[in-house]
Amino acid sequence: MSVCAPCPSGKYAVSDASAVCSSCAKGKASTTTAATSATTCVDCIAGKYAAVIASPTCTSCGGGMYSTALAATTSSTCTACPMGKRSAATGAIASSTCGPCAVGKHAPSTGATACTNCAAGRYNTQAAQSVCVACAGGRYSTAVGASTSSVCTGCAKGKASPGTARSLASTCVACPGQSVTWTRGKYA
């Protein structure tokens, strides 16, 4: 005795007498069970793709990505938000979903889902940046997410902080001998 089974989602039978179910092509999907027509296989919308045949659903581009392609067959159609921008949205369909990082924050790589605060010893005065600016030599800052260079505090007289991006007052050390400041890479 033979039992007929309905075609699962992602597949269809062209007639009731079909012994085999046909698959929806890549870039298309069907949530319909027991479908009898290829028209149930619909193109994936922008922001989504179907990388395999017989997909019951299309896969959304991940956060930090967007796609304008219709009937996409691969995740490579998802474009990463550029450095300095971010998007938490999945299935995004336009580059406009990639918003700029606020001042005091940055996105150092493409495809960011969130912006990162500038670390102590660094600041950022402009939006949409991929890096934060280091406090100059002889200065330090404990502030995280700083949006102005005014947070960079100078070392006390007779102390210096060689190097940049210092985050603690303890990085200010006594100048050797008669030197009183650190200027242009040397004690003065």
PDB file of C-alpha atoms in Angstrom:
ATOM      1  CA  MET A   1       0.000   0.000   0.000  1.00  0.00           C
ATOM      2  CA  SER A   2       1.385   3.418  -1.010  1.00  0.00           C
ATOM      3  CA  VAL A   3       0.667   6.586   0.975  1.00  0.00           C
ATOM      4  CA  CYS A   4       0.896  10.030  -0.610  1.00  0.00           C
ATOM      5  CA  ALA A   5       2.593  12.678   1.488  1.00  0.00           C
ATOM      6  CA  PRO A   6       2.185  16.412   0.913  1.00  0.00           C
ATOM      7  CA  CYS A   7       5.210  18.389  -0.250  1.00  0.00           C
ATOM      8  CA  PRO A   8       6.944  20.182   2.633  1.00  0.00           C
ATOM      9  CA  SER A   9       7.415  23.956   2.647  1.00  0.00           C
ATOM     10  CA  GLY A  10      10.080  25.022   0.156  1.00  0.00           C
ATOM     11  CA  LYS A  11       8.789  22.460  -2.361  1.00  0.00           C
ATOM     12  CA  TYR A  12       5.761  21.953  -4.588  1.00  0.00           C
ATOM     13  CA  ALA A  13       4.134  19.283  -6.804  1.00  0.00           C
ATOM     14  CA  VAL A  14       2.986  20.292 -10.276  1.00  0.00           C
ATOM     15  CA  SER A  15       0.019  17.903 -10.091  1.00  0.00           C
ATOM     16  CA  ASP A  16      -1.702  15.576  -7.666  1.00  0.00           C
ATOM     17  CA  ALA A  17      -0.216  12.645  -9.599  1.00  0.00           C
ATOM     18  CA  SER A  18       3.400  13.843  -9.084  1.00  0.00           C
ATOM     19  CA  ALA A  19       5.540  11.260  -7.357  1.00  0.00           C
ATOM     20  CA  VAL A  20       8.302  13.807  -6.675  1.00  0.00           C
ATOM     21  CA  CYS A  21       8.195  17.291  -5.192  1.00  0.00           C
ATOM     22  CA  SER A  22      10.061  20.046  -7.033  1.00  0.00           C
ATOM     23  CA  SER A  23      12.212  22.485  -5.047  1.00  0.00           C
ATOM     24  CA  CYS A  24      12.008  26.256  -4.952  1.00  0.00           C
ATOM     25  CA  ALA A  25      15.123  27.730  -6.558  1.00  0.00           C
ATOM     26  CA  LYS A  26      17.840  29.603  -4.671  1.00  0.00           C
ATOM     27  CA  GLY A  27      16.716  33.164  -3.972  1.00  0.00           C
ATOM     28  CA  LYS A  28      13.124  32.000  -3.462  1.00  0.00           C
ATOM     29  CA  ALA A  29      11.228  30.513  -0.539  1.00  0.00           C
ATOM     30  CA  SER A  30       7.812  29.046   0.235  1.00  0.00           C
ATOM     31  CA  THR A  31       6.186  28.599   3.619  1.00  0.00           C
ATOM     32  CA  THR A  32       3.277  26.711   2.018  1.00  0.00           C
ATOM     33  CA  THR A  33       2.891  22.998   2.784  1.00  0.00           C
ATOM     34  CA  ALA A  34       1.282  20.790   0.087  1.00  0.00           C
ATOM     35  CA  ALA A  35       1.881  23.462  -2.570  1.00  0.00           C
ATOM     36  CA  THR A  36       0.807  22.579  -6.106  1.00  0.00           C
ATOM     37  CA  SER A  37       2.462  25.381  -8.058  1.00  0.00           C
ATOM     38  CA  ALA A  38       5.854  27.025  -8.459  1.00  0.00           C
ATOM     39  CA  THR A  39       4.097  30.353  -7.886  1.00  0.00           C
ATOM     40  CA  THR A  40       4.155  29.628  -4.155  1.00  0.00           C
ATOM     41  CA  CYS A  41       7.936  30.084  -4.373  1.00  0.00           C
ATOM     42  CA  VAL A  42       8.403  33.847  -3.944  1.00  0.00           C
ATOM     43  CA  ASP A  43      11.517  35.953  -4.416  1.00  0.00           C
ATOM     44  CA  CYS A  44      13.364  36.906  -1.259  1.00  0.00           C
ATOM     45  CA  ILE A  45      12.830  40.601  -0.579  1.00  0.00           C
ATOM     46  CA  ALA A  46      15.672  43.105  -0.190  1.00  0.00           C
ATOM     47  CA  GLY A  47      17.588  42.516   3.040  1.00  0.00           C
ATOM     48  CA  LYS A  48      17.137  38.734   2.768  1.00  0.00           C
ATOM     49  CA  TYR A  49      18.526  35.802   0.768  1.00  0.00           C
ATOM     50  CA  ALA A  50      18.001  32.047   0.217  1.00  0.00           C
ATOM     51  CA  ALA A  51      21.318  30.309  -0.364  1.00  0.00           C
ATOM     52  CA  VAL A  52      19.932  26.783  -0.853  1.00  0.00           C
ATOM     53  CA  ILE A  53      17.149  25.257  -2.905  1.00  0.00           C
ATOM     54  CA  ALA A  54      13.904  24.278  -1.150  1.00  0.00           C
ATOM     55  CA  SER A  55      14.115  27.072   1.420  1.00  0.00           C
ATOM     56  CA  PRO A  56      11.007  27.445   3.541  1.00  0.00           C
ATOM     57  CA  THR A  57      12.117  30.980   4.513  1.00  0.00           C
ATOM     58  CA  CYS A  58      14.622  33.612   3.426  1.00  0.00           C
ATOM     59  CA  THR A  59      17.493  34.463   5.770  1.00  0.00           C
ATOM     60  CA  SER A  60      17.902  38.080   6.923  1.00  0.00           C
ATOM     61  CA  CYS A  61      21.164  39.958   6.513  1.00  0.00           C
ATOM     62  CA  GLY A  62      22.662  40.295   9.988  1.00  0.00           C
ATOM     63  CA  GLY A  63      23.097  43.428  12.066  1.00  0.00           C
ATOM     64  CA  GLY A  64      25.627  45.868  10.655  1.00  0.00           C
ATOM     65  CA  MET A  65      24.630  44.793   7.128  1.00  0.00           C
ATOM     66  CA  TYR A  66      22.068  45.722   4.462  1.00  0.00           C
ATOM     67  CA  SER A  67      21.088  44.543   0.980  1.00  0.00           C
ATOM     68  CA  THR A  68      19.107  46.112  -1.850  1.00  0.00           C
ATOM     69  CA  ALA A  69      19.154  42.901  -3.936  1.00  0.00           C
ATOM     70  CA  LEU A  70      15.931  41.042  -4.741  1.00  0.00           C
ATOM     71  CA  ALA A  71      15.897  37.231  -5.016  1.00  0.00           C
ATOM     72  CA  ALA A  72      19.409  37.131  -3.522  1.00  0.00           C
ATOM     73  CA  THR A  73      21.067  33.717  -3.503  1.00  0.00           C
ATOM     74  CA  THR A  74      23.998  34.347  -1.171  1.00  0.00           C
ATOM     75  CA  SER A  75      24.919  36.253   1.976  1.00  0.00           C
ATOM     76  CA  SER A  76      27.571  38.091  -0.054  1.00  0.00           C
ATOM     77  CA  THR A  77      24.779  40.372  -1.299  1.00  0.00           C
ATOM     78  CA  CYS A  78      24.654  41.768   2.241  1.00  0.00           C
ATOM     79  CA  THR A  79      26.865  44.867   2.384  1.00  0.00           C
ATOM     80  CA  ALA A  80      28.599  45.858   5.626  1.00  0.00           C
ATOM     81  CA  CYS A  81      28.048  49.292   7.138  1.00  0.00           C
ATOM     82  CA  PRO A  82      31.245  51.341   6.675  1.00  0.00           C
ATOM     83  CA  MET A  83      33.664  52.115   9.509  1.00  0.00           C
ATOM     84  CA  GLY A  84      32.357  54.900  11.731  1.00  0.00           C
ATOM     85  CA  LYS A  85      28.751  53.744  11.285  1.00  0.00           C
ATOM     86  CA  ARG A  86      26.574  51.034  12.834  1.00  0.00           C
ATOM     87  CA  SER A  87      23.205  49.292  12.551  1.00  0.00           C
ATOM     88  CA  ALA A  88      21.563  46.869  14.967  1.00  0.00           C
ATOM     89  CA  ALA A  89      18.765  46.122  12.473  1.00  0.00           C
ATOM     90  CA  THR A  90      18.584  42.713  10.785  1.00  0.00           C
ATOM     91  CA  GLY A  91      17.179  42.420   7.264  1.00  0.00           C
ATOM     92  CA  ALA A  92      18.024  46.071   6.520  1.00  0.00           C
ATOM     93  CA  ILE A  93      17.335  47.189   2.939  1.00  0.00           C
ATOM     94  CA  ALA A  94      19.288  50.461   2.619  1.00  0.00           C
ATOM     95  CA  SER A  95      22.603  52.017   3.543  1.00  0.00           C
ATOM     96  CA  SER A  96      20.636  54.692   5.388  1.00  0.00           C
ATOM     97  CA  THR A  97      20.079  52.176   8.208  1.00  0.00           C
ATOM     98  CA  CYS A  98      23.797  52.536   8.963  1.00  0.00           C
ATOM     99  CA  GLY A  99      23.802  55.453  11.380  1.00  0.00           C
ATOM    100  CA  PRO A 100      26.876  57.479  12.304  1.00  0.00           C
ATOM    101  CA  CYS A 101      28.600  56.962  15.629  1.00  0.00           C
ATOM    102  CA  ALA A 102      28.078  59.928  17.965  1.00  0.00           C
ATOM    103  CA  VAL A 103      30.945  62.122  19.146  1.00  0.00           C
ATOM    104  CA  GLY A 104      32.936  60.336  21.846  1.00  0.00           C
ATOM    105  CA  LYS A 105      32.365  56.993  20.097  1.00  0.00           C
ATOM    106  CA  HIS A 106      33.793  55.098  17.127  1.00  0.00           C
ATOM    107  CA  ALA A 107      33.301  51.975  14.982  1.00  0.00           C
ATOM    108  CA  PRO A 108      36.776  50.722  14.052  1.00  0.00           C
ATOM    109  CA  SER A 109      35.620  48.028  11.620  1.00  0.00           C
ATOM    110  CA  THR A 110      32.969  47.541   8.953  1.00  0.00           C
ATOM    111  CA  GLY A 111      29.722  45.779   9.826  1.00  0.00           C
ATOM    112  CA  ALA A 112      29.416  47.181  13.363  1.00  0.00           C
ATOM    113  CA  THR A 113      26.146  46.659  15.217  1.00  0.00           C
ATOM    114  CA  ALA A 114      27.070  49.249  17.859  1.00  0.00           C
ATOM    115  CA  CYS A 115      29.582  52.034  18.382  1.00  0.00           C
ATOM    116  CA  THR A 116      32.238  51.824  21.084  1.00  0.00           C
ATOM    117  CA  ASN A 117      33.048  54.570  23.574  1.00  0.00           C
ATOM    118  CA  CYS A 118      36.454  56.147  23.151  1.00  0.00           C
ATOM    119  CA  ALA A 119      38.733  54.628  25.796  1.00  0.00           C
ATOM    120  CA  ALA A 120      40.218  56.653  28.625  1.00  0.00           C
ATOM    121  CA  GLY A 121      43.125  58.698  27.269  1.00  0.00           C
ATOM    122  CA  ARG A 122      41.284  59.243  23.975  1.00  0.00           C
ATOM    123  CA  TYR A 123      38.468  61.461  22.673  1.00  0.00           C
ATOM    124  CA  ASN A 124      36.508  62.128  19.500  1.00  0.00           C
ATOM    125  CA  THR A 125      35.090  65.525  18.509  1.00  0.00           C
ATOM    126  CA  GLN A 126      33.288  64.421  15.338  1.00  0.00           C
ATOM    127  CA  ALA A 127      30.557  61.902  14.513  1.00  0.00           C
ATOM    128  CA  ALA A 128      31.022  58.904  12.169  1.00  0.00           C
ATOM    129  CA  GLN A 129      34.646  58.215  13.101  1.00  0.00           C
ATOM    130  CA  SER A 130      36.536  54.924  12.940  1.00  0.00           C
ATOM    131  CA  VAL A 131      39.230  55.939  15.458  1.00  0.00           C
ATOM    132  CA  CYS A 132      39.508  58.119  18.535  1.00  0.00           C
ATOM    133  CA  VAL A 133      42.197  60.775  18.986  1.00  0.00           C
ATOM    134  CA  ALA A 134      44.855  60.170  21.641  1.00  0.00           C
ATOM    135  CA  CYS A 135      45.556  62.736  24.359  1.00  0.00           C
ATOM    136  CA  ALA A 136      48.892  64.361  23.533  1.00  0.00           C
ATOM    137  CA  GLY A 137      52.099  63.491  25.351  1.00  0.00           C
ATOM    138  CA  GLY A 138      52.256  65.064  28.799  1.00  0.00           C
ATOM    139  CA  ARG A 139      48.465  64.764  29.185  1.00  0.00           C
ATOM    140  CA  TYR A 140      46.103  62.076  30.453  1.00  0.00           C
ATOM    141  CA  SER A 141      42.359  61.496  30.809  1.00  0.00           C
ATOM    142  CA  THR A 142      40.302  59.088  32.870  1.00  0.00           C
ATOM    143  CA  ALA A 143      37.105  59.941  30.941  1.00  0.00           C
ATOM    144  CA  VAL A 144      35.530  57.200  28.818  1.00  0.00           C
ATOM    145  CA  GLY A 145      33.507  58.312  25.780  1.00  0.00           C
ATOM    146  CA  ALA A 146      35.043  61.805  25.808  1.00  0.00           C
ATOM    147  CA  SER A 147      33.934  64.223  23.103  1.00  0.00           C
ATOM    148  CA  THR A 148      36.494  66.997  23.582  1.00  0.00           C
ATOM    149  CA  SER A 149      40.243  67.352  24.074  1.00  0.00           C
ATOM    150  CA  SER A 150      39.596  69.465  27.180  1.00  0.00           C
ATOM    151  CA  VAL A 151      39.317  66.218  29.177  1.00  0.00           C
ATOM    152  CA  CYS A 152      43.037  65.663  28.589  1.00  0.00           C
ATOM    153  CA  THR A 153      44.655  67.009  31.759  1.00  0.00           C
ATOM    154  CA  GLY A 154      48.265  68.162  31.845  1.00  0.00           C
ATOM    155  CA  CYS A 155      50.671  66.577  34.271  1.00  0.00           C
ATOM    156  CA  ALA A 156      51.625  68.626  37.316  1.00  0.00           C
ATOM    157  CA  LYS A 157      54.710  70.863  37.086  1.00  0.00           C
ATOM    158  CA  GLY A 158      57.873  68.812  37.311  1.00  0.00           C
ATOM    159  CA  LYS A 159      56.125  65.698  35.991  1.00  0.00           C
ATOM    160  CA  ALA A 160      55.629  64.371  32.495  1.00  0.00           C
ATOM    161  CA  SER A 161      53.839  61.555  30.751  1.00  0.00           C
ATOM    162  CA  PRO A 162      55.899  60.352  27.788  1.00  0.00           C
ATOM    163  CA  GLY A 163      53.791  58.838  25.041  1.00  0.00           C
ATOM    164  CA  THR A 164      50.171  59.436  24.128  1.00  0.00           C
ATOM    165  CA  ALA A 165      46.727  58.124  25.121  1.00  0.00           C
ATOM    166  CA  ARG A 166      47.572  57.930  28.822  1.00  0.00           C
ATOM    167  CA  SER A 167      44.613  57.207  31.083  1.00  0.00           C
ATOM    168  CA  LEU A 168      45.908  57.680  34.620  1.00  0.00           C
ATOM    169  CA  ALA A 169      47.535  60.498  36.562  1.00  0.00           C
ATOM    170  CA  SER A 170      50.045  57.905  37.774  1.00  0.00           C
ATOM    171  CA  THR A 171      51.499  57.852  34.240  1.00  0.00           C
ATOM    172  CA  CYS A 172      52.870  61.316  35.055  1.00  0.00           C
ATOM    173  CA  VAL A 173      56.340  60.677  36.433  1.00  0.00           C
ATOM    174  CA  ALA A 174      58.946  63.033  37.852  1.00  0.00           C
ATOM    175  CA  CYS A 175      61.127  64.584  35.195  1.00  0.00           C
ATOM    176  CA  PRO A 176      64.802  63.566  35.494  1.00  0.00           C
ATOM    177  CA  GLY A 177      67.340  66.102  36.737  1.00  0.00           C
ATOM    178  CA  GLN A 178      66.473  69.731  35.977  1.00  0.00           C
ATOM    179  CA  SER A 179      63.858  68.834  33.317  1.00  0.00           C
ATOM    180  CA  VAL A 180      60.372  70.123  33.984  1.00  0.00           C
ATOM    181  CA  THR A 181      58.275  69.016  31.006  1.00  0.00           C
ATOM    182  CA  TRP A 182      58.016  66.500  28.190  1.00  0.00           C
ATOM    183  CA  THR A 183      58.106  68.311  24.838  1.00  0.00           C
ATOM    184  CA  ARG A 184      58.365  66.876  21.360  1.00  0.00           C
ATOM    185  CA  GLY A 185      59.583  63.482  22.440  1.00  0.00           C
ATOM    186  CA  LYS A 186      62.145  64.609  25.040  1.00  0.00           C
ATOM    187  CA  TYR A 187      62.400  66.123  28.505  1.00  0.00           C
ATOM    188  CA  ALA A 188      62.981  69.894  28.496  1.00  0.00           C
TER     189      ALA A 188
END
